[in-house]
Amino acid sequence: MAEHIIVLGGGVIGLATAYELRMRGLDVTVLEVQAFGGQASGAAAGMLAPYSEIGEDPDDFFKLCLSSLRMFPKWQQEVKAASESSFEYTESGSLHCVYHEADLLSLSTRKGWQKEFGVEAHILTRAQTKKLEPELSDEVIGAIHYPEESHVYAPDYVRALEKACERTGVALYNHLGELTLEEWESGVLVRSKDGRVFEADQLVISSGAWAKEFEKLLSLNIPIYPIRGQICAYKLAPERIRHIIYSSQGYLVAKADGTLVNGASEDIAGFETSVTEKGINRLTNWNYRMLPFLKEETPFHQWAGLRPATQDGYPLIGRLQSAERIIFSAGHYRNGILLSAVTAKAVADLAVKQNPSISLDRFVPERFS
Ligand SMILES: Cc1cc2nc3c(=O)[nH]c(=O)nc-3n(C[C@H](O)[C@H](O)[C@H](O)COP(=O)(O)OP(=O)(O)OC[C@H]3O[C@@H](n4cnc5c(N)ncnc54)[C@H](O)[C@@H]3O)c2cc1C
């Protein structure tokens, strides 16, 4: 009989992992307290942009992100085939723009260390940058062009993962309300508010910004907390902007459906997912310095989500030493969409007792305990 595994949390991390676990032959059940993809994953801009996001340090986190980016061309095809559905995946490349002479030096530093990892990067003058994106402001003094960076339409990607799970035989339960983990030593037993009991051999905890709730129960220190991201979108003629436009103040991503997504502010507001005037103004007070035409435009849509941040900025991925039936997989902060592919594969490796192809030493979930 196949091993049975429960995945707690139906965001991008839980669903991608559930699908991969099913592909490894396990019986998989996903339990979600609200709606699948209803939290951070459905709110994300969908950038797969490790080179823009991580400029300082070629550490294990960068390697994790890089390996996921390189998995994506094949992974997204697999998810599309398994789900018999489609979602936008655009290999747009990105322009990481700078506005001050002093920042040009940091671009060459980045390019220097990224080269060791085979990253394709080109430092561009203002004229070269504007040749690639003519709508960019003249305030831009240069950019680093990363042809490999890409993006997905996150809500559709998460829906496709859900469908891929459904079509491959993962048992999916959402809107369960409160769930209680009652047993994790002699087996796994989770009880829902309405009295249903779910039993398994192993458990994956992928409940994003809510993962801290297991701290007391498992006698662990789990410093995961929500950082609200506020984000907005404009209507845009197709092809008007072709690259991800990234800067130290925010980013703009043009989607195939004719929207331009502008993200994202960061603030601490507990589990509040409302949008504030201050949060959106933080974007609109700056975005026209990237694309001047935005000064005349008003966003048609604004929303927010809760990034699962951790104390040291790295996710918690690994099997618990103190509770060997439990694999922890949360805290993907700003890069959970990007990291979904590599996380799914690494957690599935752990579940079938294989060594993950990438080192998880830096991400040991018990490192704070
Ligand atoms: C505005 C914004 C923009 C972003 N842009 C990007 C981007 O461009 N690229 C990128 O890679 N990342 C981006 N991110 C980050 C990314 O969205 C997150 O890292 C990722 O979605 C985390 O996925 P998750 O599945 O861990 O969390 P979530 O999507 O939050 O899912 C966790 C799920 O667990 C459920 N849950 C909670 N408690 C329990 C429980 N006890 N039992 C069962 N279920 C439970 C929740 O209801 C939720 O559905 C962005 C985030 C935000 C907010």
CSV table of C-alpha atoms and ligand atoms in Angstrom, one decimal:
chain,number,residue,atom,x,y,z
A,1,MET,CA,0.0,0.0,0.0
A,2,ALA,CA,1.3,3.5,-0.9
A,3,GLU,CA,2.4,5.8,1.9
A,4,HIS,CA,-0.2,8.4,2.7
A,5,ILE,CA,0.8,12.0,3.3
A,6,ILE,CA,-1.2,15.0,4.3
A,7,VAL,CA,-0.2,18.5,3.1
A,8,LEU,CA,-1.5,21.3,5.3
A,9,GLY,CA,-2.0,24.5,3.3
A,10,GLY,CA,-3.2,24.9,-0.3
A,11,GLY,CA,-1.0,27.8,-1.5
A,12,VAL,CA,1.5,27.5,-4.2
A,13,ILE,CA,4.0,25.6,-2.0
A,14,GLY,CA,1.4,23.1,-0.7
A,15,LEU,CA,-0.2,22.5,-4.1
A,16,ALA,CA,3.1,22.2,-6.0
A,17,THR,CA,4.4,19.8,-3.3
A,18,ALA,CA,1.2,17.7,-3.4
A,19,TYR,CA,1.4,17.3,-7.1
A,20,GLU,CA,5.1,16.3,-7.0
A,21,LEU,CA,4.4,13.8,-4.1
A,22,ARG,CA,1.6,12.2,-6.2
A,23,MET,CA,4.1,11.9,-9.1
A,24,ARG,CA,6.3,9.9,-6.7
A,25,GLY,CA,3.5,7.4,-6.1
A,26,LEU,CA,2.3,8.6,-2.7
A,27,ASP,CA,-1.4,8.9,-1.6
A,28,VAL,CA,-1.8,12.6,-1.0
A,29,THR,CA,-4.4,14.7,0.7
A,30,VAL,CA,-4.3,18.5,0.8
A,31,LEU,CA,-6.2,20.3,3.7
A,32,GLU,CA,-6.8,24.0,3.3
A,33,VAL,CA,-8.6,26.1,5.9
A,34,GLN,CA,-9.8,28.7,3.4
A,35,ALA,CA,-9.6,28.7,-0.4
A,36,PHE,CA,-6.8,27.2,-2.5
A,37,GLY,CA,-4.5,30.0,-3.6
A,38,GLY,CA,-6.6,32.5,-1.6
A,39,GLN,CA,-3.7,34.0,0.3
A,40,ALA,CA,-0.1,35.1,-0.7
A,41,SER,CA,0.1,32.9,-3.7
A,42,GLY,CA,-3.0,34.4,-5.5
A,43,ALA,CA,-1.7,37.9,-4.7
A,44,ALA,CA,1.8,37.6,-6.1
A,45,ALA,CA,3.2,39.4,-9.2
A,46,GLY,CA,4.6,36.1,-10.4
A,47,MET,CA,8.1,37.1,-11.1
A,48,LEU,CA,10.8,34.5,-11.4
A,49,ALA,CA,13.5,36.9,-10.8
A,50,PRO,CA,16.3,35.8,-8.5
A,51,TYR,CA,19.0,37.9,-10.1
A,52,SER,CA,17.0,41.1,-9.6
A,53,GLU,CA,15.9,40.1,-6.1
A,54,ILE,CA,19.2,38.9,-4.7
A,55,GLY,CA,22.0,41.3,-5.5
A,56,GLU,CA,24.3,41.1,-2.5
A,57,ASP,CA,25.3,37.5,-1.8
A,58,PRO,CA,25.8,34.3,-3.7
A,59,ASP,CA,24.6,32.2,-0.7
A,60,ASP,CA,22.7,28.9,-0.5
A,61,PHE,CA,19.4,30.9,-0.9
A,62,PHE,CA,20.6,32.3,-4.2
A,63,LYS,CA,21.5,28.8,-5.3
A,64,LEU,CA,18.0,27.5,-4.3
A,65,CYS,CA,16.3,30.3,-6.3
A,66,LEU,CA,18.6,29.8,-9.3
A,67,SER,CA,17.9,26.1,-9.4
A,68,SER,CA,14.2,26.7,-9.3
A,69,LEU,CA,14.4,29.3,-12.1
A,70,ARG,CA,16.2,26.8,-14.2
A,71,MET,CA,13.6,24.1,-13.5
A,72,PHE,CA,10.7,26.3,-14.6
A,73,PRO,CA,10.7,25.9,-18.4
A,74,LYS,CA,10.2,22.1,-17.9
A,75,TRP,CA,8.1,22.4,-14.7
A,76,GLN,CA,5.6,24.8,-16.2
A,77,GLN,CA,5.1,22.6,-19.2
A,78,GLU,CA,4.6,19.6,-16.9
A,79,VAL,CA,2.0,21.4,-14.8
A,80,LYS,CA,0.2,22.6,-18.0
A,81,ALA,CA,0.1,19.0,-19.3
A,82,ALA,CA,-1.0,17.4,-16.1
A,83,SER,CA,-3.7,20.0,-15.5
A,84,GLU,CA,-4.8,20.2,-19.1
A,85,SER,CA,-5.0,23.9,-18.7
A,86,SER,CA,-2.8,26.9,-19.4
A,87,PHE,CA,-1.3,29.9,-17.7
A,88,GLU,CA,1.0,32.7,-18.7
A,89,TYR,CA,4.7,31.9,-18.5
A,90,THR,CA,6.7,34.6,-20.3
A,91,GLU,CA,10.4,34.5,-20.7
A,92,SER,CA,10.5,38.3,-20.9
A,93,GLY,CA,13.9,39.0,-19.4
A,94,SER,CA,14.2,41.9,-17.0
A,95,LEU,CA,15.9,45.3,-16.7
A,96,HIS,CA,17.2,46.2,-13.3
A,97,CYS,CA,17.3,50.0,-13.6
A,98,VAL,CA,19.4,52.4,-11.6
A,99,TYR,CA,19.0,56.1,-11.1
A,100,HIS,CA,22.3,57.3,-9.6
A,101,GLU,CA,25.9,57.0,-10.9
A,102,ALA,CA,27.0,55.4,-7.6
A,103,ASP,CA,24.6,52.4,-8.3
A,104,LEU,CA,26.3,51.6,-11.5
A,105,LEU,CA,29.2,50.1,-9.5
A,106,SER,CA,26.8,47.8,-7.7
A,107,LEU,CA,25.6,46.5,-11.0
A,108,SER,CA,29.1,45.4,-12.0
A,109,THR,CA,29.7,43.8,-8.6
A,110,ARG,CA,26.5,41.8,-9.1
A,111,LYS,CA,27.4,40.8,-12.6
A,112,GLY,CA,30.9,39.8,-11.3
A,113,TRP,CA,29.7,37.2,-8.8
A,114,GLN,CA,26.6,36.1,-10.8
A,115,LYS,CA,28.9,35.2,-13.8
A,116,GLU,CA,30.3,32.3,-11.7
A,117,PHE,CA,26.8,30.8,-11.7
A,118,GLY,CA,26.5,31.1,-15.5
A,119,VAL,CA,24.0,34.0,-15.3
A,120,GLU,CA,23.6,35.9,-18.5
A,121,ALA,CA,23.8,39.6,-17.6
A,122,HIS,CA,24.5,42.7,-19.7
A,123,ILE,CA,25.2,46.1,-18.3
A,124,LEU,CA,23.5,48.7,-20.4
A,125,THR,CA,23.9,52.5,-20.8
A,126,ARG,CA,20.8,54.7,-20.8
A,127,ALA,CA,20.6,54.7,-24.6
A,128,GLN,CA,20.9,50.9,-24.7
A,129,THR,CA,18.3,50.5,-22.0
A,130,LYS,CA,15.9,52.8,-23.7
A,131,LYS,CA,16.4,50.9,-27.0
A,132,LEU,CA,15.0,47.8,-25.2
A,133,GLU,CA,12.2,49.7,-23.4
A,134,PRO,CA,11.6,53.1,-25.2
A,135,GLU,CA,8.9,54.1,-22.6
A,136,LEU,CA,11.4,54.2,-19.7
A,137,SER,CA,12.1,57.6,-18.1
A,138,ASP,CA,15.2,59.6,-19.0
A,139,GLU,CA,16.0,59.5,-15.3
A,140,VAL,CA,17.2,56.0,-15.7
A,141,ILE,CA,21.0,56.1,-16.1
A,142,GLY,CA,21.5,52.5,-16.9
A,143,ALA,CA,20.4,48.9,-16.2
A,144,ILE,CA,21.5,45.4,-16.0
A,145,HIS,CA,19.7,43.2,-18.4
A,146,TYR,CA,18.9,39.6,-17.4
A,147,PRO,CA,17.5,37.8,-20.4
A,148,GLU,CA,16.7,34.6,-18.3
A,149,GLU,CA,14.3,36.2,-15.8
A,150,SER,CA,10.6,35.5,-16.5
A,151,HIS,CA,7.2,35.6,-14.9
A,152,VAL,CA,4.0,33.6,-14.6
A,153,TYR,CA,0.4,34.8,-14.1
A,154,ALA,CA,0.3,33.7,-10.4
A,155,PRO,CA,-3.4,33.1,-9.9
A,156,ASP,CA,-3.7,31.0,-13.0
A,157,TYR,CA,-0.5,29.1,-12.2
A,158,VAL,CA,-2.0,28.2,-8.7
A,159,ARG,CA,-5.3,27.2,-10.3
A,160,ALA,CA,-3.4,24.9,-12.7
A,161,LEU,CA,-1.5,23.3,-9.8
A,162,GLU,CA,-4.9,22.6,-8.1
A,163,LYS,CA,-6.2,21.1,-11.3
A,164,ALA,CA,-3.0,19.0,-11.8
A,165,CYS,CA,-3.5,17.7,-8.3
A,166,GLU,CA,-7.2,16.9,-8.9
A,167,ARG,CA,-6.5,15.2,-12.2
A,168,THR,CA,-3.7,13.0,-10.8
A,169,GLY,CA,-5.7,11.8,-7.9
A,170,VAL,CA,-4.7,14.1,-5.0
A,171,ALA,CA,-7.6,14.4,-2.5
A,172,LEU,CA,-8.3,18.1,-2.1
A,173,TYR,CA,-10.3,19.6,0.8
A,174,ASN,CA,-10.7,23.4,1.2
A,175,HIS,CA,-12.8,25.7,3.3
A,176,LEU,CA,-12.2,23.4,6.3
A,177,GLY,CA,-12.1,26.2,8.9
A,178,GLU,CA,-10.0,25.3,11.9
A,179,LEU,CA,-7.8,22.2,11.7
A,180,THR,CA,-6.3,20.4,14.7
A,181,LEU,CA,-3.2,18.3,14.5
A,182,GLU,CA,-3.9,15.6,17.2
A,183,GLU,CA,-1.3,13.0,16.5
A,184,TRP,CA,2.1,13.0,14.8
A,185,GLU,CA,4.2,10.4,16.6
A,186,SER,CA,2.6,6.9,16.1
A,187,GLY,CA,0.9,8.3,12.9
A,188,VAL,CA,-0.6,11.5,11.7
A,189,LEU,CA,-4.1,12.6,12.6
A,190,VAL,CA,-5.7,15.9,11.7
A,191,ARG,CA,-9.3,16.7,12.8
A,192,SER,CA,-11.4,19.4,11.1
A,193,LYS,CA,-13.8,21.7,12.8
A,194,ASP,CA,-16.8,19.7,11.5
A,195,GLY,CA,-15.4,16.5,13.1
A,196,ARG,CA,-13.8,14.8,10.0
A,197,VAL,CA,-10.7,12.9,10.7
A,198,PHE,CA,-7.7,12.7,8.2
A,199,GLU,CA,-5.0,10.1,8.9
A,200,ALA,CA,-1.7,9.6,7.2
A,201,ASP,CA,1.9,8.3,7.7
A,202,GLN,CA,3.6,11.7,7.1
A,203,LEU,CA,2.7,15.4,7.2
A,204,VAL,CA,3.9,18.4,5.3
A,205,ILE,CA,3.3,21.8,6.9
A,206,SER,CA,3.1,24.4,4.2
A,207,SER,CA,0.8,26.9,5.8
A,208,GLY,CA,2.7,30.0,4.7
A,209,ALA,CA,2.5,33.0,7.1
A,210,TRP,CA,0.4,31.0,9.5
A,211,ALA,CA,3.0,28.3,10.1
A,212,LYS,CA,4.0,29.8,13.5
A,213,GLU,CA,0.8,28.4,15.0
A,214,PHE,CA,2.5,25.0,15.3
A,215,GLU,CA,5.2,26.5,17.5
A,216,LYS,CA,3.7,25.5,20.9
A,217,LEU,CA,2.4,22.2,19.8
A,218,LEU,CA,5.7,21.0,18.4
A,219,SER,CA,7.8,22.8,21.0
A,220,LEU,CA,9.8,24.6,18.3
A,221,ASN,CA,10.8,28.2,17.7
A,222,ILE,CA,9.2,29.1,14.3
A,223,PRO,CA,9.9,32.8,13.6
A,224,ILE,CA,7.6,33.2,10.6
A,225,TYR,CA,5.5,36.3,10.5
A,226,PRO,CA,3.3,38.0,7.9
A,227,ILE,CA,4.7,41.0,5.9
A,228,ARG,CA,1.9,42.7,4.0
A,229,GLY,CA,2.5,43.4,0.3
A,230,GLN,CA,0.3,46.0,-1.3
A,231,ILE,CA,0.2,45.9,-5.1
A,232,CYS,CA,-1.8,47.5,-8.0
A,233,ALA,CA,-2.5,47.1,-11.7
A,234,TYR,CA,-3.0,49.4,-14.7
A,235,LYS,CA,-4.5,48.7,-18.0
A,236,LEU,CA,-1.9,48.6,-20.7
A,237,ALA,CA,-1.8,48.1,-24.5
A,238,PRO,CA,-0.3,44.7,-25.3
A,239,GLU,CA,3.5,44.8,-26.1
A,240,ARG,CA,3.9,48.3,-24.8
A,241,ILE,CA,6.3,47.1,-22.1
A,242,ARG,CA,8.1,43.8,-22.8
A,243,HIS,CA,10.6,43.3,-19.9
A,244,ILE,CA,10.1,43.1,-16.1
A,245,ILE,CA,11.2,46.5,-15.0
A,246,TYR,CA,12.9,46.4,-11.6
A,247,SER,CA,14.3,49.1,-9.4
A,248,SER,CA,15.2,49.5,-5.7
A,249,GLN,CA,11.8,51.2,-5.2
A,250,GLY,CA,9.5,48.6,-6.9
A,251,TYR,CA,8.8,46.6,-10.0
A,252,LEU,CA,6.5,46.6,-13.0
A,253,VAL,CA,5.4,43.5,-14.9
A,254,ALA,CA,3.4,43.6,-18.1
A,255,LYS,CA,1.0,40.6,-18.3
A,256,ALA,CA,-0.3,39.1,-21.5
A,257,ASP,CA,-3.9,40.0,-20.5
A,258,GLY,CA,-3.1,43.7,-20.9
A,259,THR,CA,-2.4,44.6,-17.3
A,260,LEU,CA,0.7,46.2,-15.9
A,261,VAL,CA,1.3,44.9,-12.3
A,262,ASN,CA,3.1,47.4,-10.0
A,263,GLY,CA,4.4,46.0,-6.7
A,264,ALA,CA,4.9,46.0,-4.0
A,265,SER,CA,5.0,47.8,-0.7
A,266,GLU,CA,6.1,46.1,2.6
A,267,ASP,CA,4.6,46.7,6.0
A,268,ILE,CA,3.7,44.9,9.2
A,269,ALA,CA,-0.1,44.8,9.8
A,270,GLY,CA,-0.6,41.4,11.4
A,271,PHE,CA,-2.9,39.2,9.3
A,272,GLU,CA,-4.7,42.2,7.8
A,273,THR,CA,-5.0,42.0,4.0
A,274,SER,CA,-6.7,45.3,3.3
A,275,VAL,CA,-5.2,48.0,1.1
A,276,THR,CA,-4.3,51.4,2.5
A,277,GLU,CA,-3.9,54.7,0.7
A,278,LYS,CA,-0.4,55.0,2.1
A,279,GLY,CA,0.6,51.6,0.8
A,280,ILE,CA,-0.6,52.3,-2.7
A,281,ASN,CA,0.7,55.8,-2.8
A,282,ARG,CA,4.1,54.4,-1.9
A,283,LEU,CA,3.9,52.8,-5.4
A,284,THR,CA,2.2,55.5,-7.4
A,285,ASN,CA,4.5,58.2,-5.9
A,286,TRP,CA,7.4,56.5,-7.6
A,287,ASN,CA,6.4,54.4,-10.5
A,288,TYR,CA,6.2,57.3,-13.0
A,289,ARG,CA,10.0,57.7,-12.4
A,290,MET,CA,10.3,54.4,-14.2
A,291,LEU,CA,7.5,54.9,-16.7
A,292,PRO,CA,6.4,58.6,-17.1
A,293,PHE,CA,3.1,57.7,-18.8
A,294,LEU,CA,1.9,56.3,-15.4
A,295,LYS,CA,1.6,59.8,-14.0
A,296,GLU,CA,-1.6,60.2,-16.0
A,297,GLU,CA,-3.0,56.8,-15.2
A,298,THR,CA,-4.9,55.4,-12.2
A,299,PRO,CA,-4.7,51.8,-11.1
A,300,PHE,CA,-7.9,49.9,-11.9
A,301,HIS,CA,-7.2,47.2,-9.3
A,302,GLN,CA,-5.4,47.2,-5.9
A,303,TRP,CA,-4.9,44.2,-3.6
A,304,ALA,CA,-2.7,42.9,-0.8
A,305,GLY,CA,-1.2,39.6,0.4
A,306,LEU,CA,0.8,38.3,3.3
A,307,ARG,CA,4.3,37.2,2.5
A,308,PRO,CA,5.6,34.5,4.9
A,309,ALA,CA,8.7,36.2,6.2
A,310,THR,CA,11.3,34.6,8.5
A,311,GLN,CA,13.7,35.9,11.0
A,312,ASP,CA,16.8,35.4,8.8
A,313,GLY,CA,15.1,35.8,5.5
A,314,TYR,CA,15.4,32.1,4.5
A,315,PRO,CA,12.6,29.5,4.3
A,316,LEU,CA,12.3,26.6,6.7
A,317,ILE,CA,12.5,23.4,4.6
A,318,GLY,CA,13.2,20.0,6.1
A,319,ARG,CA,12.2,17.0,8.1
A,320,LEU,CA,11.9,17.7,11.8
A,321,GLN,CA,14.4,15.9,13.9
A,322,SER,CA,12.0,16.1,16.9
A,323,ALA,CA,9.0,14.8,15.0
A,324,GLU,CA,10.2,12.5,12.2
A,325,ARG,CA,6.8,12.2,10.5
A,326,ILE,CA,6.7,16.0,9.8
A,327,ILE,CA,8.3,17.9,7.0
A,328,PHE,CA,8.3,21.6,7.3
A,329,SER,CA,8.1,23.8,4.2
A,330,ALA,CA,7.2,27.4,4.9
A,331,GLY,CA,8.6,30.9,5.0
A,332,HIS,CA,9.3,31.6,1.3
A,333,TYR,CA,8.8,35.3,1.9
A,334,ARG,CA,9.2,37.3,-1.4
A,335,ASN,CA,10.0,34.3,-3.7
A,336,GLY,CA,7.5,31.5,-3.1
A,337,ILE,CA,6.2,31.4,-6.7
A,338,LEU,CA,9.8,31.2,-8.0
A,339,LEU,CA,10.7,28.6,-5.3
A,340,SER,CA,7.6,26.4,-5.8
A,341,ALA,CA,9.3,24.1,-8.3
A,342,VAL,CA,12.5,23.4,-6.3
A,343,THR,CA,10.6,23.2,-3.0
A,344,ALA,CA,8.2,20.6,-4.4
A,345,LYS,CA,11.0,18.4,-5.6
A,346,ALA,CA,13.1,18.8,-2.4
A,347,VAL,CA,10.1,18.0,-0.1
A,348,ALA,CA,9.1,15.0,-2.3
A,349,ASP,CA,12.7,13.7,-2.1
A,350,LEU,CA,12.5,14.0,1.7
A,351,ALA,CA,9.1,12.2,1.8
A,352,VAL,CA,10.4,9.2,-0.2
A,353,LYS,CA,13.7,9.2,1.9
A,354,GLN,CA,16.0,10.3,-0.9
A,355,ASN,CA,18.7,12.9,-0.6
A,356,PRO,CA,17.5,16.2,-2.2
A,357,SER,CA,19.5,17.2,-5.2
A,358,ILE,CA,20.2,20.6,-3.6
A,359,SER,CA,21.6,21.2,-0.1
A,360,LEU,CA,18.9,22.1,2.4
A,361,ASP,CA,21.4,22.6,5.3
A,362,ARG,CA,20.9,26.3,5.4
A,363,PHE,CA,17.1,25.9,5.6
A,364,VAL,CA,16.8,23.4,8.5
A,365,PRO,CA,13.5,24.2,10.2
A,366,GLU,CA,14.9,23.7,13.7
A,367,ARG,CA,17.7,26.2,13.3
A,368,PHE,CA,16.0,28.7,15.6
A,369,SER,CA,15.1,26.2,18.3
B,1,LIG,C1,2.1,41.4,-3.2
B,1,LIG,C2,3.0,40.2,-3.3
B,1,LIG,C3,3.7,40.0,-4.4
B,1,LIG,C4,4.5,38.9,-4.5
B,1,LIG,N1,5.3,38.7,-5.7
B,1,LIG,C5,6.0,37.6,-5.8
B,1,LIG,C6,6.7,37.4,-7.1
B,1,LIG,O1,6.7,38.2,-8.0
B,1,LIG,N2,7.4,36.2,-7.2
B,1,LIG,C7,7.5,35.3,-6.2
B,1,LIG,O2,8.2,34.3,-6.3
B,1,LIG,N3,6.8,35.5,-5.0
B,1,LIG,C8,6.1,36.6,-4.8
B,1,LIG,N4,5.4,36.8,-3.7
B,1,LIG,C9,5.6,35.9,-2.5
B,1,LIG,C10,4.8,34.7,-2.7
B,1,LIG,O3,3.5,35.0,-3.0
B,1,LIG,C11,4.8,33.8,-1.4
B,1,LIG,O4,6.2,33.5,-1.1
B,1,LIG,C12,4.1,32.5,-1.7
B,1,LIG,O5,2.8,32.7,-2.2
B,1,LIG,C13,4.1,31.7,-0.4
B,1,LIG,O6,3.3,30.5,-0.7
B,1,LIG,P1,2.7,29.6,0.5
B,1,LIG,O7,2.0,28.5,-0.2
B,1,LIG,O8,3.8,29.3,1.4
B,1,LIG,O9,1.7,30.6,1.2
B,1,LIG,P2,0.2,31.0,1.0
B,1,LIG,O10,-0.1,31.2,-0.4
B,1,LIG,O11,-0.2,32.1,1.9
B,1,LIG,O12,-0.6,29.7,1.4
B,1,LIG,C14,-0.6,29.2,2.7
B,1,LIG,C15,-2.0,28.6,2.8
B,1,LIG,O13,-2.1,27.9,4.0
B,1,LIG,C16,-3.4,28.0,4.5
B,1,LIG,N5,-3.4,27.7,6.0
B,1,LIG,C17,-3.0,28.5,7.0
B,1,LIG,N6,-3.1,27.8,8.2
B,1,LIG,C18,-3.4,26.5,7.8
B,1,LIG,C19,-3.6,25.3,8.6
B,1,LIG,N7,-3.4,25.3,9.9
B,1,LIG,N8,-4.0,24.2,7.9
B,1,LIG,C20,-4.2,24.3,6.6
B,1,LIG,N9,-4.0,25.4,5.8
B,1,LIG,C21,-3.6,26.5,6.4
B,1,LIG,C22,-3.8,29.5,4.2
B,1,LIG,O14,-5.2,29.6,4.2
B,1,LIG,C23,-3.1,29.6,2.8
B,1,LIG,O15,-4.0,29.3,1.8
B,1,LIG,C24,4.6,37.9,-3.5
B,1,LIG,C25,3.8,38.1,-2.4
B,1,LIG,C26,3.0,39.2,-2.3
B,1,LIG,C27,2.1,39.3,-1.1
